[in-house]
Structure formats: C-alpha cells, structure tokens
mmCIF file of C-alpha atoms in Angstrom:
data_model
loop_
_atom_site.group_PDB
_atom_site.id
_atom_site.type_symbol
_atom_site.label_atom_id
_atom_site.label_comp_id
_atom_site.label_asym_id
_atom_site.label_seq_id
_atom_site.Cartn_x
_atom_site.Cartn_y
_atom_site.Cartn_z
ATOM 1 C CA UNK A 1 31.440 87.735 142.015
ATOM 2 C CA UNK A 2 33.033 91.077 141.536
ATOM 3 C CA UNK A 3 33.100 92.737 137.891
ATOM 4 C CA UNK A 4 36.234 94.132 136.181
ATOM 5 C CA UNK A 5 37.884 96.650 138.376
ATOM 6 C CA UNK A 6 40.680 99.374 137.061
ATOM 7 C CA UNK A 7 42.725 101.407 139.093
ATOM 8 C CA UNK A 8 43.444 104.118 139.509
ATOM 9 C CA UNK A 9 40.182 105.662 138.348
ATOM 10 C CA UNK A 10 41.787 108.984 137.325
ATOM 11 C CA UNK A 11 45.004 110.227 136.572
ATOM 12 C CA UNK A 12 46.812 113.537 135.723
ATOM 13 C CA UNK A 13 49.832 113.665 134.223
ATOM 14 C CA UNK A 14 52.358 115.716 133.403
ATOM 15 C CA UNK A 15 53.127 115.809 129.726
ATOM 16 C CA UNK A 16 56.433 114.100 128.916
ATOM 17 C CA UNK A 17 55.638 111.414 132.276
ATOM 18 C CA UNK A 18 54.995 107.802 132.122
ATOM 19 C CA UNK A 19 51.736 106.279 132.859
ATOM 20 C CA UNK A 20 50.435 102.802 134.164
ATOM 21 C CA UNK A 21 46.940 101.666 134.022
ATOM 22 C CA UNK A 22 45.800 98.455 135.683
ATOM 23 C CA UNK A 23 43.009 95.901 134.982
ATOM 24 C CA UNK A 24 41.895 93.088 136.567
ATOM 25 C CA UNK A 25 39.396 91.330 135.090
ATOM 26 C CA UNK A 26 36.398 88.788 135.950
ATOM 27 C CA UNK A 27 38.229 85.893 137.144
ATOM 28 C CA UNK A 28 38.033 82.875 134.403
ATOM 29 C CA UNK A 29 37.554 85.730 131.897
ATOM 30 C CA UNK A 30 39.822 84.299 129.040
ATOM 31 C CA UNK A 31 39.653 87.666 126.741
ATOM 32 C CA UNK A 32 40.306 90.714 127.520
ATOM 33 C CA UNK A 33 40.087 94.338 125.797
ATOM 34 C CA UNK A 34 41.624 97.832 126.183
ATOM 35 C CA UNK A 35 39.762 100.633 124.621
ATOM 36 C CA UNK A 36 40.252 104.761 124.268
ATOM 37 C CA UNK A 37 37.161 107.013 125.018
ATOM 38 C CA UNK A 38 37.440 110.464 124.625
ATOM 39 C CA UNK A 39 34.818 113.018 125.274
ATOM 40 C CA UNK A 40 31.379 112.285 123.461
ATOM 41 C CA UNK A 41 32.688 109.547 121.726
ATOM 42 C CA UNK A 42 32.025 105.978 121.056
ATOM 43 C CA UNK A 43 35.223 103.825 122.834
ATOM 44 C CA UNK A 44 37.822 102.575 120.512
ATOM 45 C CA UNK A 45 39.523 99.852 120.664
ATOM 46 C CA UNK A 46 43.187 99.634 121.345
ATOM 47 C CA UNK A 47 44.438 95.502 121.832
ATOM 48 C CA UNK A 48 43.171 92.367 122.727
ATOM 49 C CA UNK A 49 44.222 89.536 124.957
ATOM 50 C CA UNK A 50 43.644 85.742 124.726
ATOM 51 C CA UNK A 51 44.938 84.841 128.197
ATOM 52 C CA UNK A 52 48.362 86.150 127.958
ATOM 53 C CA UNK A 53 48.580 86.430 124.275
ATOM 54 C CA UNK A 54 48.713 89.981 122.869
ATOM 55 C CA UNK A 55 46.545 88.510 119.525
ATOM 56 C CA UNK A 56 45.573 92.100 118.020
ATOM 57 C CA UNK A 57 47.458 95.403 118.853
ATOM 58 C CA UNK A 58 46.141 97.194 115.933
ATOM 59 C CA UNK A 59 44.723 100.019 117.329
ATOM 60 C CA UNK A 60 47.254 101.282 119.681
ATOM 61 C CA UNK A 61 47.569 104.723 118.626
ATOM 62 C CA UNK A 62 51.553 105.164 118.612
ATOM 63 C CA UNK A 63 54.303 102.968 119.907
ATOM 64 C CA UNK A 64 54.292 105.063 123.077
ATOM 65 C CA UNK A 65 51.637 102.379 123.894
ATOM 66 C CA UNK A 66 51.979 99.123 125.480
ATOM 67 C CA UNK A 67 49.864 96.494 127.137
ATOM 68 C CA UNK A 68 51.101 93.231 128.773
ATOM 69 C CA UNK A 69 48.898 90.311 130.360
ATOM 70 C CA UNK A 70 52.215 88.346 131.297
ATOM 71 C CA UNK A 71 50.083 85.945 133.707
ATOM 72 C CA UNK A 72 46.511 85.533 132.072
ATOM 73 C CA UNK A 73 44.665 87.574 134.192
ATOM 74 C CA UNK A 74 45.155 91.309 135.362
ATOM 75 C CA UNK A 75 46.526 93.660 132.556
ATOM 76 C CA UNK A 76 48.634 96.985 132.529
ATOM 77 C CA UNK A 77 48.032 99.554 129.920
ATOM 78 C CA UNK A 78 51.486 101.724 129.557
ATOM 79 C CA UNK A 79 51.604 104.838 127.779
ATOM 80 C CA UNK A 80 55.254 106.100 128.091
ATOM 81 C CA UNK A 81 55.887 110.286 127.627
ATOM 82 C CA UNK A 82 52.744 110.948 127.508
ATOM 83 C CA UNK A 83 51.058 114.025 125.659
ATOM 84 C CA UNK A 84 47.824 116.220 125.637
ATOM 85 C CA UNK A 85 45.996 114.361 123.497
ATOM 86 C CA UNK A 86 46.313 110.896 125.455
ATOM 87 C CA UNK A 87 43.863 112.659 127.732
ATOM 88 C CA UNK A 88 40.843 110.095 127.888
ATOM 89 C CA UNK A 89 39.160 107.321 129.967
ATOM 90 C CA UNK A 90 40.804 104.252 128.892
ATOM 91 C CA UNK A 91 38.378 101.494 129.737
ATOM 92 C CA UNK A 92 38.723 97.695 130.003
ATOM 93 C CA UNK A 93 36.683 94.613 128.970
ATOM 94 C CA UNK A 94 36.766 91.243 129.872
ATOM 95 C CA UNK A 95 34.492 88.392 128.491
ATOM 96 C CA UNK A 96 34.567 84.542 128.638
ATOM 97 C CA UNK A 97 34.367 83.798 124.749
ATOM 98 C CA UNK A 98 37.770 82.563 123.334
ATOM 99 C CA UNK A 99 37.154 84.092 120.085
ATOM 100 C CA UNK A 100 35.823 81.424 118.694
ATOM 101 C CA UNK A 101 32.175 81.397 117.545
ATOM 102 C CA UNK A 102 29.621 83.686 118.227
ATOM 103 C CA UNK A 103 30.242 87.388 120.058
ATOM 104 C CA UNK A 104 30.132 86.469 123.823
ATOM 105 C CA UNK A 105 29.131 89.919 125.437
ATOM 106 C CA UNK A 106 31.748 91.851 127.449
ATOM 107 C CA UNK A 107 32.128 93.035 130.829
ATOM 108 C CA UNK A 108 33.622 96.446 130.975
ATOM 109 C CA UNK A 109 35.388 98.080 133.649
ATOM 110 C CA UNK A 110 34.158 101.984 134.990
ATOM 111 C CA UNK A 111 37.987 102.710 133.287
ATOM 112 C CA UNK A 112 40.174 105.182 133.974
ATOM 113 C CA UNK A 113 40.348 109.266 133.369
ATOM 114 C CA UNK A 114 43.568 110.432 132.114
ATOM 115 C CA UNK A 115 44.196 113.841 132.217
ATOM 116 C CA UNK A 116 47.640 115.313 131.023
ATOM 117 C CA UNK A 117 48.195 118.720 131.825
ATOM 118 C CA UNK B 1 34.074 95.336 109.355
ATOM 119 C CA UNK B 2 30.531 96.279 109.415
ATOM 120 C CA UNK B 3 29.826 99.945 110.511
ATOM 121 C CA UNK B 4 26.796 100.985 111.437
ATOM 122 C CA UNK B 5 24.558 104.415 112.030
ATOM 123 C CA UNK B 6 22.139 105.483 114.638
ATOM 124 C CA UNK B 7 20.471 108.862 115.697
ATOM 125 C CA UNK B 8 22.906 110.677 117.424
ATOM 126 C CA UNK B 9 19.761 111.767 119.955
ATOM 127 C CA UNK B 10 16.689 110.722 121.005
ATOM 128 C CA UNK B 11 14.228 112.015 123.839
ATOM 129 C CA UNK B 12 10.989 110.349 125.016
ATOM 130 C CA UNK B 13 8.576 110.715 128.151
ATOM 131 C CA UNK B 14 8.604 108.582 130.752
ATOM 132 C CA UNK B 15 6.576 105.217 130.606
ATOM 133 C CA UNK B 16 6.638 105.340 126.894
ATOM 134 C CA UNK B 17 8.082 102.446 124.932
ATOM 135 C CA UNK B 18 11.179 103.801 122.990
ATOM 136 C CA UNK B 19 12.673 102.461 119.497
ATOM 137 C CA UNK B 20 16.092 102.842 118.442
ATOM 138 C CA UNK B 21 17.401 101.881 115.193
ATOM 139 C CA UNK B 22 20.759 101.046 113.849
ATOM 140 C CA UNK B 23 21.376 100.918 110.078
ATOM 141 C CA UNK B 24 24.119 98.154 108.519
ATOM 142 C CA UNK B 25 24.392 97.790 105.214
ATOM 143 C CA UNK B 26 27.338 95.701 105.135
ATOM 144 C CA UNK B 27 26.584 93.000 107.568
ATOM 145 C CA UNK B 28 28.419 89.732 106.700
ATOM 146 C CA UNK B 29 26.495 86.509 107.185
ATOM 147 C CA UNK B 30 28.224 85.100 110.170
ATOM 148 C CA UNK B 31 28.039 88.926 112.147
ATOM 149 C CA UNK B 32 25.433 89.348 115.053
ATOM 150 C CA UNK B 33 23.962 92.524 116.471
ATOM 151 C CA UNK B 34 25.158 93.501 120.023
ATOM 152 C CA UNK B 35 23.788 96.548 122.150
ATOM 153 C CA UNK B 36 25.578 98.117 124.707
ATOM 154 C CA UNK B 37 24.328 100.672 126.976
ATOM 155 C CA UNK B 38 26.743 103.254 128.549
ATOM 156 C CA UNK B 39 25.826 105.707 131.600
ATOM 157 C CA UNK B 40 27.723 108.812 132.918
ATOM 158 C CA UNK B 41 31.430 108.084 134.307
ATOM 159 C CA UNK B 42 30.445 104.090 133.337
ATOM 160 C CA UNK B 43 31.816 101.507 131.110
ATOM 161 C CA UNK B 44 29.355 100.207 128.900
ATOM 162 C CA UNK B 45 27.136 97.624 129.937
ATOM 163 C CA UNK B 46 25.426 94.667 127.469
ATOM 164 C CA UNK B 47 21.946 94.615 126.801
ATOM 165 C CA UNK B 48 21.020 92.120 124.306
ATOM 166 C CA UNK B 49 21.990 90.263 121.224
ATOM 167 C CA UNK B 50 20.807 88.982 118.292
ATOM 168 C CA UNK B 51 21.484 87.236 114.858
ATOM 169 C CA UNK B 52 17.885 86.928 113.285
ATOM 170 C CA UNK B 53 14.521 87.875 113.625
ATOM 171 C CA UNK B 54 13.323 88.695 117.501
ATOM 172 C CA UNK B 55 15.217 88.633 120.682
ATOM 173 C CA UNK B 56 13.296 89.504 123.946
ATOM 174 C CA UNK B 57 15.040 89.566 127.557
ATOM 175 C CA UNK B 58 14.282 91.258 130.684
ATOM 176 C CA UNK B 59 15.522 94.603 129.763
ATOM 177 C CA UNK B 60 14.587 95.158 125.871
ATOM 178 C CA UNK B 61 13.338 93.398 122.825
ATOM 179 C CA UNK B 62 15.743 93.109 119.380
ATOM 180 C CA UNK B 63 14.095 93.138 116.299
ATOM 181 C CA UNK B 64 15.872 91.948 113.046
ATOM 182 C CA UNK B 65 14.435 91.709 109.602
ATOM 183 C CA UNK B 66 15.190 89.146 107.239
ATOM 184 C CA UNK B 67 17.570 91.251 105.187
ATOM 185 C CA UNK B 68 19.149 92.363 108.272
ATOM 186 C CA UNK B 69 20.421 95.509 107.122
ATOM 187 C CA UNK B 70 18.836 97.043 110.375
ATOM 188 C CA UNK B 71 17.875 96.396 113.932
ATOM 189 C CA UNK B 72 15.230 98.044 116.294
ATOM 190 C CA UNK B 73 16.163 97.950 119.868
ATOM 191 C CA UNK B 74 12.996 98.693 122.034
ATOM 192 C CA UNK B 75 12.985 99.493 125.397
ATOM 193 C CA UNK B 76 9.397 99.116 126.622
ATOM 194 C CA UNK B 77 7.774 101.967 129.353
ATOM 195 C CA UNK B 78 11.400 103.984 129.440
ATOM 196 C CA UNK B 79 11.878 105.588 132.977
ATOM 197 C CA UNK B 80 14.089 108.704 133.992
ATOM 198 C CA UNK B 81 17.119 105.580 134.783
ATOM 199 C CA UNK B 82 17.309 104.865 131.379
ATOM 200 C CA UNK B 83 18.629 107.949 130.086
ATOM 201 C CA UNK B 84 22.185 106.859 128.594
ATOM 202 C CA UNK B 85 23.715 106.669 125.400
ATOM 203 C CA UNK B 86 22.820 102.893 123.199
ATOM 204 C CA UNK B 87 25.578 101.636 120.744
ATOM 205 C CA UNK B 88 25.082 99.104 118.432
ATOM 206 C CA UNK B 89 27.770 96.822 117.218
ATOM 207 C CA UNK B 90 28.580 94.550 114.819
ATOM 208 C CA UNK B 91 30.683 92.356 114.078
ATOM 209 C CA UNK B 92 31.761 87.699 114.125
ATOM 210 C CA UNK B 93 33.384 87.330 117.095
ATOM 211 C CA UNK B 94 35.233 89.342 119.938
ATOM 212 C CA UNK B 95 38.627 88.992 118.470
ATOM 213 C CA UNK B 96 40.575 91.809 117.427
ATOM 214 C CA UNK B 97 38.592 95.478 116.206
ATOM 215 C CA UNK B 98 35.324 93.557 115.406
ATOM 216 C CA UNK B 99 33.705 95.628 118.285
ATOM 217 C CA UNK B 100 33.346 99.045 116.347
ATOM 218 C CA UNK B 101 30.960 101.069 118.933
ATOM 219 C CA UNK B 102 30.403 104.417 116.758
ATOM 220 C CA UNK B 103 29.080 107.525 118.269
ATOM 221 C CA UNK B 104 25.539 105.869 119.772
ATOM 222 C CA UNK B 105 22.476 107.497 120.203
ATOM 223 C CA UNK B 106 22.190 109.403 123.307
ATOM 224 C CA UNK B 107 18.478 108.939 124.898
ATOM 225 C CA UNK B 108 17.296 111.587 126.909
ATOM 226 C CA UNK B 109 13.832 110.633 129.155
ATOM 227 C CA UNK B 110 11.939 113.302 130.034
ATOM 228 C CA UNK B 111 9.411 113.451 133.153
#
C-alpha cells in the first residue's frame, strides 16, 4: 500500500505567518511521530501520537507549536507566527507498535521544507 | 535515554564490504539497537534491528557483543546507491523521545 505521505513538501513563509503541515500516515498505523531536521542534522523529535492521543509533547520547541490527530489517522503539525529559525524539514513517522514491547521500526514520510523568509 | 556516537564520515570503494560502528555506553537492559538509513531530500528509512548477538537480513548484518556497549552495522559489497547518512538508535520502545537519532555517519562510496 502507499507509505506516509506529507503535504505540502515545501513551504516559505513569511515570518510572523501561520503554518500547517499535514500527515497522513500508513493506514492501521496506530503511532505516529513528528520530528524537526535542520540542515546536517540528525531529526529530533517533537510529539507522539497513540491513535488520537497526544501521549508525549516534550519536544515541541515553544508553545507556538501544536499537533492534533483528532481522528486517529492523518495529523497536522501547526506552528503559529512563525520565525527564522523554524526553517527546517519537519518529517513524519508512522509505525504499527502501540508502545508496548519491543521498538517496532518506523515508516517516515519524505517531510516537509519550511523556509521562513 | 541511551545516546550513542558514530563517525561523523566514512568513505569506501565500491564492492567493498563497509563497517560502521556505534558506541553506547549506557544501554539499559530492555533497549534494542535500530538503524536507520537516510538519503538526500528523504525521510529515513529502517534497516535492521537487533537486541543481542547477530542479526542478518537482506540489506546488512548487525553485530552485537555480549556487553553490548557497541554495534557494527555491515553493509556487504557497498555500491555508489548506498551513499547516505546511517543513524543508530537506541532506546525500549517507540513511545515518547526514546528515538534519539544523533548526527549519523555520513558514508560516501567512491567508484
């Protein structure tokens, strides 16, 4: 079937504008992950899902952040006024592990390029 | 949270078997060992896993040693496709920041 898909694959924004990044992951896919990759870096993670719970939000960088899964399935990254150094590719993961027992491996989407200007 | 530390480059011919190791000191007993391997303008994609001792599958072998302070990831008779940068992770399960992907090492295959 068709992997995780994120739209729209790049993005500029004004600083000070409000931004919406989309997910949808593998269908079934009960987890699901939001990470921050900026240039030469490892990705970072930013929240996790369990279906539509919001179960770790730890590494959102600033309350200017916010993710929602409201149904279980596709997910919307929000960064409201957004500044320079939000420019990244925000990338998300799905997998079918529950978080229970062993690391299940993830399926990543090809993410999304911010740039704000 | 285990962290863990790899080369930050590697380069190797083509058709030669290449072996990148991670370092973790602090891995907790119920942690396993996850690669990932990430191309250009790509989201990461999995490679193998492993909790002990030797994992083989169709794209690379894991090797873990009974301390398991390290891991080798080999990729056997590299080609000019596999150049990409190789994180290893880990960490219990995929819940919450467990999934700390570092810098990687970035593997450069030369014709």
């Amino acid at each position: 079937g068709a992997g995780v898909s994120q739209s729209p694959r790049y993005k500029v924004a004004k600083r000070g504008q409000d931004v919406a990044l989309r997910c949808d992951p593998i269908s079934g896919h009960v987890s699901l992950f939001w990470y921050q990759q900026a240039l030469g870096q490892g990705p970072e993670f930013l929240t996790y899902f369990q279906n539509e719970a919001q179960l770790d939000k730890s590494g959102l960088p600033s309350d200017r952040f916010f993710a929602e899964r409201p149904e279980g399935s596709v997910s919307t990254l929000k960064i409201q006024r957004t500044q320079q150094e939000d420019s990244a590719v925000y990338l998300c993961a799905s997998s079918l592990d529950s978080g229970q027992g062993p690391t299940y491996e993830q399926y990543f989407g090809p993410g999304t390029r911010l740039t704000v200007t | 949270l285990a962290k863990t530390t790899q080369p930050i480059s590697m380069d190797s011919y083509e058709g030669q078997e290449v072996n990148i190791t991670c370092s973790h000191n602090n891995i907790a007993t119920n942690d396993y060992i996850t690669w990932y391997q990430q191309f250009p303008s790509q989201g990461p994609r999995f490679i193998i896993q492993g909790y002990k001792t030797k994992v083989t599958n169709e794209v690379a072998s894991l090797f873990i040693p009974a301390d398991r302070k390290s891991s080798t990831l080999s990729l056997p008779r590299v080609s000019l496709s596999d150049t990409a940068v190789y994180y290893c992770l880990v960490g219990e399960s995929v819940a919450g920041n467990q999934f700390y992907f570092g810098t990687g090492t970035s593997l450069t295959v030369i014709p």
